[in-house]
mmCIF file of C-alpha atoms in Angstrom:
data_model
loop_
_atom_site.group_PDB
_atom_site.id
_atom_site.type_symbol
_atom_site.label_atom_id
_atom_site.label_comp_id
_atom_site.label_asym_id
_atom_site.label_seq_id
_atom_site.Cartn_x
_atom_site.Cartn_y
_atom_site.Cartn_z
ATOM 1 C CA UNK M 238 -210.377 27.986 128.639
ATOM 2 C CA UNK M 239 -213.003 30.537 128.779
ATOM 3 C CA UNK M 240 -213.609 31.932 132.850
ATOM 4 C CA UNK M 241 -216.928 30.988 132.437
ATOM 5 C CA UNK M 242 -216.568 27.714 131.285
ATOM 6 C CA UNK M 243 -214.272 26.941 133.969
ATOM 7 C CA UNK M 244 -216.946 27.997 136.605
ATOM 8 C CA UNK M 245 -219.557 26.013 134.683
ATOM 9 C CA UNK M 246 -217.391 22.888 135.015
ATOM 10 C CA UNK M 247 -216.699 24.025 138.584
ATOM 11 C CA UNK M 248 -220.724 23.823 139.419
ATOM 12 C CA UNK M 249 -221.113 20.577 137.793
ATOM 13 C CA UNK M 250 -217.892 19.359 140.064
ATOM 14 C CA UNK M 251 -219.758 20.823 143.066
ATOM 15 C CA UNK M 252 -223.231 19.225 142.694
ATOM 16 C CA UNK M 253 -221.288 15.513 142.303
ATOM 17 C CA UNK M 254 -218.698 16.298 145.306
ATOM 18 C CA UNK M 255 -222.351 16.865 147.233
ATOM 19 C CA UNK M 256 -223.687 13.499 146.210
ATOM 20 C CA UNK M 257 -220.196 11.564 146.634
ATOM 21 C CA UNK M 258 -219.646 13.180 150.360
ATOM 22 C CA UNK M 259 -223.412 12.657 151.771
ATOM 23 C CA UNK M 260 -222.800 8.653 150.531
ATOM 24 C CA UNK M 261 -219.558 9.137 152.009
ATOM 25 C CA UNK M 262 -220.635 10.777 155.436
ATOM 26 C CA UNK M 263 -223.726 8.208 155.603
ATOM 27 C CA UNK M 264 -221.022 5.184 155.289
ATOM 28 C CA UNK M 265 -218.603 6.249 157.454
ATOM 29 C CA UNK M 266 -221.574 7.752 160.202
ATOM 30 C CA UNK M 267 -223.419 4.283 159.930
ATOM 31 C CA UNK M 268 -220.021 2.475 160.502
ATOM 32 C CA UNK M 269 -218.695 4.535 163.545
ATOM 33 C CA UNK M 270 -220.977 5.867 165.380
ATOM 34 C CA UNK M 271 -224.438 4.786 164.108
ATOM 35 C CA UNK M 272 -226.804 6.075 166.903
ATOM 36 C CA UNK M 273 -225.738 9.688 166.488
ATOM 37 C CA UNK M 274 -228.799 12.132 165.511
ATOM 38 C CA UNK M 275 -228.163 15.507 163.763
ATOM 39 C CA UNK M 276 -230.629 19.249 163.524
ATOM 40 C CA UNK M 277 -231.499 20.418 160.031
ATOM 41 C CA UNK M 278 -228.030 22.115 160.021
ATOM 42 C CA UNK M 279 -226.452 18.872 159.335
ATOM 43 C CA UNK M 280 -227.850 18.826 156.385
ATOM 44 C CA UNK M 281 -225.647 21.776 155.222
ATOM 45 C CA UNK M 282 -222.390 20.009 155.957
ATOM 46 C CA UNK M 283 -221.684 18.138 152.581
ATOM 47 C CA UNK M 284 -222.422 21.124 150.708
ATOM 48 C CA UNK M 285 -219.949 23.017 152.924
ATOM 49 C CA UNK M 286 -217.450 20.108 152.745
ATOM 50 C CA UNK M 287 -218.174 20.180 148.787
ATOM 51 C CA UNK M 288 -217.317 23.670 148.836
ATOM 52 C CA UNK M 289 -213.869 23.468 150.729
ATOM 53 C CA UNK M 290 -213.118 20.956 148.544
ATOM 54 C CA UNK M 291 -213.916 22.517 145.326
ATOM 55 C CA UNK M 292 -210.904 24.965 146.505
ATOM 56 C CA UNK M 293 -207.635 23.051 145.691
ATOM 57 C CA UNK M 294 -209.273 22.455 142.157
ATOM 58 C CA UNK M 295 -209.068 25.748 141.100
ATOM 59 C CA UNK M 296 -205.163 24.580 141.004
ATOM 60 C CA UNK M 297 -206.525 23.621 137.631
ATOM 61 C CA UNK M 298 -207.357 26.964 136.480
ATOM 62 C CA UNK M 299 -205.052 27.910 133.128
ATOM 63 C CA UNK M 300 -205.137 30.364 130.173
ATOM 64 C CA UNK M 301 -203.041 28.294 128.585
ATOM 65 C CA UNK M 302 -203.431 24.720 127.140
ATOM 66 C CA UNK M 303 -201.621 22.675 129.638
ATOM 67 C CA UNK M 304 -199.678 19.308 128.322
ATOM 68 C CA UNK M 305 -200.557 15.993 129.616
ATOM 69 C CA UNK M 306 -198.027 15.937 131.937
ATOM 70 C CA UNK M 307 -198.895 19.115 133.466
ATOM 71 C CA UNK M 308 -202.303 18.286 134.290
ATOM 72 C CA UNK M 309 -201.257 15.016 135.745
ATOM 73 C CA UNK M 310 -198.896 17.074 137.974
ATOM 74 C CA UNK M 311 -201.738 19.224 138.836
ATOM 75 C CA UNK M 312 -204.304 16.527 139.340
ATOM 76 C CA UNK M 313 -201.545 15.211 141.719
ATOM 77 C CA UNK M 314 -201.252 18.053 143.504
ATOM 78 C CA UNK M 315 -204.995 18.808 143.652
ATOM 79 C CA UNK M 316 -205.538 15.645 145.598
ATOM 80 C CA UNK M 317 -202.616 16.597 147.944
ATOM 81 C CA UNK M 318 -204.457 19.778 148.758
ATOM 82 C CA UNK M 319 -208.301 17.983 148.914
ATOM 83 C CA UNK M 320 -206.516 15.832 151.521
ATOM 84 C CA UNK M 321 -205.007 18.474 153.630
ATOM 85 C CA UNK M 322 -208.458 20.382 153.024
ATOM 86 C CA UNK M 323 -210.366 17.023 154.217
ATOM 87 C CA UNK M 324 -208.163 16.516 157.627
ATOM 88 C CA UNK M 325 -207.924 20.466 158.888
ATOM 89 C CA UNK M 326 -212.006 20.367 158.890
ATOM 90 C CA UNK M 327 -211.627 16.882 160.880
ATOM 91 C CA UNK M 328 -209.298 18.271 163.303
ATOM 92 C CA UNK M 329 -211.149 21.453 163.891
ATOM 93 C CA UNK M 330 -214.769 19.917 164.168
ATOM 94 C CA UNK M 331 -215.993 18.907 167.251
ATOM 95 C CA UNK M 332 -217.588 15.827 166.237
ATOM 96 C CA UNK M 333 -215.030 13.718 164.328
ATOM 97 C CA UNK M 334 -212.461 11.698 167.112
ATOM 98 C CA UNK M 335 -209.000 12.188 165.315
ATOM 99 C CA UNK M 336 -207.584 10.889 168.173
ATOM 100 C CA UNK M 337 -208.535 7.357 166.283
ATOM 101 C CA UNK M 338 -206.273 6.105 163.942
ATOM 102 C CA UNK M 339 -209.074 4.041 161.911
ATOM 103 C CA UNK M 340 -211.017 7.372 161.809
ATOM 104 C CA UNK M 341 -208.321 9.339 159.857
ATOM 105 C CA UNK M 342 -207.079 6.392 157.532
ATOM 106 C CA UNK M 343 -211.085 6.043 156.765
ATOM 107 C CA UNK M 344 -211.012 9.785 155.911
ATOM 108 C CA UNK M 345 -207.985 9.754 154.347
ATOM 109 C CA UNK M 346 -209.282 6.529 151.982
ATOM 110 C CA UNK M 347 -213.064 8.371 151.164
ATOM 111 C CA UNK M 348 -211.026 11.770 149.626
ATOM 112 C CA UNK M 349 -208.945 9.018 147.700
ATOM 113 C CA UNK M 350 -211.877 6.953 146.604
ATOM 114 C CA UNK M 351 -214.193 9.964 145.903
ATOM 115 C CA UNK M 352 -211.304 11.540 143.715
ATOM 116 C CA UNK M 353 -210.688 8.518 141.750
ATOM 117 C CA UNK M 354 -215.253 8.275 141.239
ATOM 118 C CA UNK M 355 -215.068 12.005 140.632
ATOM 119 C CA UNK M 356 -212.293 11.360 137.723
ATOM 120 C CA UNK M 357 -213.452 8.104 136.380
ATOM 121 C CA UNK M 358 -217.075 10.065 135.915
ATOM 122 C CA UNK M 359 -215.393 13.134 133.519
ATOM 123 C CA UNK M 360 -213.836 10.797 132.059
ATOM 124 C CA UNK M 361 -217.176 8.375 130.856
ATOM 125 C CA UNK M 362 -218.543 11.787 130.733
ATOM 126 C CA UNK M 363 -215.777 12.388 128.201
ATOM 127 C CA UNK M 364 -215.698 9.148 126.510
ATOM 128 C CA UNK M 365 -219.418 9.394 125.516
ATOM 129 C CA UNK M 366 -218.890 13.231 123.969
ATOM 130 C CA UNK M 367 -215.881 11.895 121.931
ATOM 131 C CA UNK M 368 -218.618 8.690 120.723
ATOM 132 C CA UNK M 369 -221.081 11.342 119.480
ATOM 133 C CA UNK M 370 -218.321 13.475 117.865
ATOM 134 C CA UNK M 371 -216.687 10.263 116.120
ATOM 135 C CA UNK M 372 -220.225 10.011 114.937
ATOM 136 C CA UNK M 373 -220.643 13.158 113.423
ATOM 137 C CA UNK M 374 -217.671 12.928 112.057
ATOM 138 C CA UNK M 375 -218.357 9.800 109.806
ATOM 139 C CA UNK M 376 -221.318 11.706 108.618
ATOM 140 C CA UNK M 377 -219.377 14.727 108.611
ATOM 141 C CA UNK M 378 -216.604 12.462 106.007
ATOM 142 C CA UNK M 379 -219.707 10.648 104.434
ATOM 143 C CA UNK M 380 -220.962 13.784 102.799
ATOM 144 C CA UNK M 381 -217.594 15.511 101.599
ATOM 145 C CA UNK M 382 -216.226 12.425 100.428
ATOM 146 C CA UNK M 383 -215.078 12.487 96.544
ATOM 147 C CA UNK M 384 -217.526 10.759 94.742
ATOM 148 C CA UNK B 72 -200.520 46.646 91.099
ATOM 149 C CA UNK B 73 -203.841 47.250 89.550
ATOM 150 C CA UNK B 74 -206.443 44.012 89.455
ATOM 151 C CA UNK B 75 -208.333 43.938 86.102
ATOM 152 C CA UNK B 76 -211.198 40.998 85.906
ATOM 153 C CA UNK B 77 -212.315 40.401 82.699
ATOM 154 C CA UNK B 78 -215.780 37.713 82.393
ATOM 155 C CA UNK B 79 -215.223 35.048 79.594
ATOM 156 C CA UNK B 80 -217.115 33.075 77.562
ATOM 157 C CA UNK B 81 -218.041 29.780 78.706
ATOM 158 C CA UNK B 82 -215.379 26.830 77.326
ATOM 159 C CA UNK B 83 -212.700 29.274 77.394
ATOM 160 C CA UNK B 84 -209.494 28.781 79.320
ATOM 161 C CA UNK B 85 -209.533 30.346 82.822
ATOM 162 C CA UNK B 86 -206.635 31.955 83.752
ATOM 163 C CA UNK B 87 -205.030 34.338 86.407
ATOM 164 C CA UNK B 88 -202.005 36.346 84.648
ATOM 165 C CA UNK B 89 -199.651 38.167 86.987
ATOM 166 C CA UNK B 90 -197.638 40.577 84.593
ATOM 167 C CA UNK B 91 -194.508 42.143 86.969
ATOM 168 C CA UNK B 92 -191.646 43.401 86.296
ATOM 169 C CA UNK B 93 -189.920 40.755 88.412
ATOM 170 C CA UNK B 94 -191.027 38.253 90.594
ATOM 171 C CA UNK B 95 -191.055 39.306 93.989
ATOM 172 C CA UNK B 96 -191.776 36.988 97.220
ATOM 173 C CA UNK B 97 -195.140 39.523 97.009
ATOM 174 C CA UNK B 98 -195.791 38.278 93.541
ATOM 175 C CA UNK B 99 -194.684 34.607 95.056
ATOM 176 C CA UNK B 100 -197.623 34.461 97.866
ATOM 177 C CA UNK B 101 -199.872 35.731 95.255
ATOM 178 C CA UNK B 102 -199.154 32.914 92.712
ATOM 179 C CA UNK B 103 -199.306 30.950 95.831
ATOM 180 C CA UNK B 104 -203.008 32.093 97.359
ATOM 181 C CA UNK B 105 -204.631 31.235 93.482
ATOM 182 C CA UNK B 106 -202.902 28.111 93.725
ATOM 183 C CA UNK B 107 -204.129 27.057 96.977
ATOM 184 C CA UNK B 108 -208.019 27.920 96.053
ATOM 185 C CA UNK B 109 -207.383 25.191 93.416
ATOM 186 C CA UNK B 110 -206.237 22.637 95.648
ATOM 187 C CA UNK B 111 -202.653 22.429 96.092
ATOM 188 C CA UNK B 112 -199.866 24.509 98.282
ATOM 189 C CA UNK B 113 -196.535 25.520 97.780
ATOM 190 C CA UNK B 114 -193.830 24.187 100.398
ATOM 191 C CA UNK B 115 -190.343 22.834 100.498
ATOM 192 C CA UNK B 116 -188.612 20.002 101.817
ATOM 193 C CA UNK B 117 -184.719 19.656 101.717
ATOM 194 C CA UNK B 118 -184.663 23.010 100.298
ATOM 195 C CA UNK B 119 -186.254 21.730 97.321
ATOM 196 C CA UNK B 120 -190.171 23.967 96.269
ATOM 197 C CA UNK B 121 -193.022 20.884 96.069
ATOM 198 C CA UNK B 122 -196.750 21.512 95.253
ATOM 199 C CA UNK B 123 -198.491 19.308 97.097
ATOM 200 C CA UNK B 124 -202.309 18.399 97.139
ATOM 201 C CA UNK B 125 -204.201 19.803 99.591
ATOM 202 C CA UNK B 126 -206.252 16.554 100.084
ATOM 203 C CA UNK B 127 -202.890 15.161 101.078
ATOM 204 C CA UNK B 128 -202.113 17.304 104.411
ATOM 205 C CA UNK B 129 -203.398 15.458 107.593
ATOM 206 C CA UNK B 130 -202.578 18.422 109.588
ATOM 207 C CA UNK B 131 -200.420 21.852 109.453
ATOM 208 C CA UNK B 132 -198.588 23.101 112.798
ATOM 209 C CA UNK B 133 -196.881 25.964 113.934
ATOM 210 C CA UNK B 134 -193.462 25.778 115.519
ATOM 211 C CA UNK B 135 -191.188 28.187 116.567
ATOM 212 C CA UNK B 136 -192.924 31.033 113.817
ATOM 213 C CA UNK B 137 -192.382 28.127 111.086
ATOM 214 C CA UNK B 138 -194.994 26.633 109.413
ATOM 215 C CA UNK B 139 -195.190 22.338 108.684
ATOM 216 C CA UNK B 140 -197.389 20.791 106.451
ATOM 217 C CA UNK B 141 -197.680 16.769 107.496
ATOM 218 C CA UNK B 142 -198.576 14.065 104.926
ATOM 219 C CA UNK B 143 -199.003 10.691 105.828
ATOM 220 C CA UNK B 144 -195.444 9.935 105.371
ATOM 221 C CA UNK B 145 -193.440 13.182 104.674
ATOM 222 C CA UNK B 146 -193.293 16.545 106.407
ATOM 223 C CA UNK B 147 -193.063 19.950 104.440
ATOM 224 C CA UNK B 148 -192.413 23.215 105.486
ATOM 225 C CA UNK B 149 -194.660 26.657 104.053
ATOM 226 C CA UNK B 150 -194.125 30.162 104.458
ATOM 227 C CA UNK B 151 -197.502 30.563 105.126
ATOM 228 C CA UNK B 152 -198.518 31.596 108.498
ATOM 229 C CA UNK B 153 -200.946 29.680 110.319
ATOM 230 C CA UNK B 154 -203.650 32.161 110.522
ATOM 231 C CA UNK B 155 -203.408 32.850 107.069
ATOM 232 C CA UNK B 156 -203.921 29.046 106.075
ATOM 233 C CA UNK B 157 -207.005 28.780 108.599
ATOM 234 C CA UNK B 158 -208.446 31.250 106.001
ATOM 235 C CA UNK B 159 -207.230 30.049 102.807
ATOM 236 C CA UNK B 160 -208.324 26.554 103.574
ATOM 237 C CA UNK B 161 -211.867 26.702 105.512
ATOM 238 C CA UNK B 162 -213.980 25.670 102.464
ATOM 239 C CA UNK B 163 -211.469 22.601 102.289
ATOM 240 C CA UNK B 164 -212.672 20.910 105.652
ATOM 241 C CA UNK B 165 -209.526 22.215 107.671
ATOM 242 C CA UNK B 166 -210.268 23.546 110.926
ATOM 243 C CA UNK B 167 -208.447 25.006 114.010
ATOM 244 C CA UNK B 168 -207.740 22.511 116.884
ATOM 245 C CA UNK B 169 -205.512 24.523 119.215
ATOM 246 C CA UNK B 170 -203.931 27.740 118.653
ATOM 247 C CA UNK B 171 -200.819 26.617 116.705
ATOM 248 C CA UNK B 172 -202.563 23.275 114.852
ATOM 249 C CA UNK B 173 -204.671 22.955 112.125
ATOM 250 C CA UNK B 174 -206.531 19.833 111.274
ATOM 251 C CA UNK B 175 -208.195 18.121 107.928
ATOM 252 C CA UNK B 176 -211.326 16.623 109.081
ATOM 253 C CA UNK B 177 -211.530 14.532 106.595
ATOM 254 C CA UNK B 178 -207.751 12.312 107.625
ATOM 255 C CA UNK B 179 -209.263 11.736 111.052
ATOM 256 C CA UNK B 180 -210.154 8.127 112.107
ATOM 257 C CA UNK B 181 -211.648 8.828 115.242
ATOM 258 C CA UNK B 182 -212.250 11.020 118.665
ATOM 259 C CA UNK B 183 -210.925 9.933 121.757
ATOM 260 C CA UNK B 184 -211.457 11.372 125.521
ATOM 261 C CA UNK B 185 -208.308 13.240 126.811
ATOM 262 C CA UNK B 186 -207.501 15.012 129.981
ATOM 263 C CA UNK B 187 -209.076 18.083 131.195
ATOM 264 C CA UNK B 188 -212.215 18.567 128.995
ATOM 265 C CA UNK B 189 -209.734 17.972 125.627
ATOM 266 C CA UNK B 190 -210.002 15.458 122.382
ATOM 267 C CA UNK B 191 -207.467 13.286 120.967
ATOM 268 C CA UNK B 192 -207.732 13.058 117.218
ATOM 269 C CA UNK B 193 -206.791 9.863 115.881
ATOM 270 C CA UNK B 194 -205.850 10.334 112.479
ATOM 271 C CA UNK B 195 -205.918 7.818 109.588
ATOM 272 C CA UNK B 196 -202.163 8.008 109.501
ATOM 273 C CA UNK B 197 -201.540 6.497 113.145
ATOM 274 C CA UNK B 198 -200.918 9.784 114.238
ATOM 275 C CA UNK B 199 -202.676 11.097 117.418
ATOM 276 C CA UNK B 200 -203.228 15.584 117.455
ATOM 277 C CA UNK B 201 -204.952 17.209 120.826
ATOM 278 C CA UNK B 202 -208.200 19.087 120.398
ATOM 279 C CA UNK B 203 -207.486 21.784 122.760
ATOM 280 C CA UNK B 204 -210.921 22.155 125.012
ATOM 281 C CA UNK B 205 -211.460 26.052 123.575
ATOM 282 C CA UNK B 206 -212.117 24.688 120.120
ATOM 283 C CA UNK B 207 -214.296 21.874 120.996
ATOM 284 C CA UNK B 208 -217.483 24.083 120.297
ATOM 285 C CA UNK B 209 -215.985 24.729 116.853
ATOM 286 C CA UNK B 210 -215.734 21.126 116.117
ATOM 287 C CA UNK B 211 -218.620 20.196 116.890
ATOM 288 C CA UNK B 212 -220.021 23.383 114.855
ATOM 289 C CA UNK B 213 -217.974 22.706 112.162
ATOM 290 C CA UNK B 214 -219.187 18.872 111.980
ATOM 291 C CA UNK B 215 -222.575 19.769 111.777
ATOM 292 C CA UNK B 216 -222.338 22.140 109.032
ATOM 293 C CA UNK B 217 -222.660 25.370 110.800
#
């Protein structure tokens, strides 16, 4: 894959981690600690968390095709690191109790949820480009066809 | 080895004469290139030379610096290399799908979502081929005529 492309598909990634994590952070806020009241610079923390994230998935990055198995490997290993990514900005921020069990498993759970959204997305995403293309191609077949 | 073309009426026989004084594997992949413009190539299977249709390949592959030609039921091998087919067969609706694959449009049943930003190619034969994602933008090129 073409650098470029790869950040292109890296931006796109970014903008729906930023949706996924302010749902996320509004869920788990309005479930724990409901009251709590933030300055504008709250605003700023999905796209930071969005960006941290966006990290392990450059485990991704290849010049060369990789085979299915590969990228599952990868994928695996992407959602390791998004994990370990997710729990050292829990444990060094002032604001989220990790001394609570339900807190971390809740935490834990979102990365694993938003991952799976995040992956069943591309892959609708996906699914629609290969509908048009199977279109095109019938056309495509329609017009070269021996008579 | 000079090249003489020489315009002839119309209703005459075409024809493409080699004349050598002995038929070298240059003369060969000559013989060869003519007779893939027409429509068929030259391959072998159990050590035995076929000329097959050209209609009749679902796909061509590169393995290990040899060159397979798959039908839907029988696989052939070509000394052709695979860069060298891409060429000879463009105007026959065969395009690149990854670097060591190429595919004829015209045996696929369908596109399918793969990993990673790729195609599967479901092909009329059962068989499924990967679209690798850096010749997606070809495909879709290539599918609307461009």
């Amino acid at each position: 894959m073409e650098f470029k492309r790869f950040l292109i598909n890296k931006l796109v990634l970014f903008f729906m981690l930023s949706t996924l994590i302010t749902i996320a952070v509004y869920l788990i806020g309005s479930a724990f600690d409901s009251e709590a009241r933030f300055g504008y610079d709250a605003l700023l923390t999905p796209i930071k968390y969005a960006a941290l994230c966006l990290l392990p998935t450059l485990v991704m990055w290849s010049q060369h095709e990789l085979s299915p198995k590969q990228i599952l490997v990868r994928k695996a290993l992407m959602l390791v690191l998004l994990e370990a990514v997710i729990l050292f900005i829990a444990f060094t921020s002032p604001v989220i109790d990790t001394g609570s069990d339900k807190v971390i498993l809740t935490l834990v759970g979102s990365v694993l949820v938003i991952f799976v959204l995040v992956n069943l997305f591309l892959w609708l995403q996906g699914s629609a480009e290969a509908k048009k293309l199977s279109r095109d191609l019938a056309a495509f077949q329609k017009l070269h066809e021996a008579p | 080895m000079d090249v003489r073309i020489e315009t002839i009426g119309k209703g005459c026989e075409e024809l493409v004469l080699i004349r050598c004084c002995e038929v070298t594997e240059e003369v060969r992949e000559i013989a060869n290139f003519v007779k893939s413009r027409q429509g068929s190539l030259s391959c072998t299977m159990d050590s035995k030379r076929y000329e097959i249709a050209v209609t009749d390949v679902c796909y061509i592959e590169s393995v290990d610096g040899k060159t397979f030609l798959y039908t839907n039921e029988k696989v052939f091998e070509t000394a052709y290399r695979i860069y060298e087919l891409e060429e000879m067969l463009k105007t026959k609706h065969f395009l690149r799908i990854s670097k060591a694959m190429l595919v004829n449009l015209m045996k696929i049943q369908s596109i399918q979502p793969a990993f990673n930003g790729r195609f599967t190619a479901v092909l009329r034969s059962g068989e499924k081929v990967i679209i690798s994602r850096n010749y997606v933008k070809a495909l879709k090129a290539a599918l609307k005529g461009e």
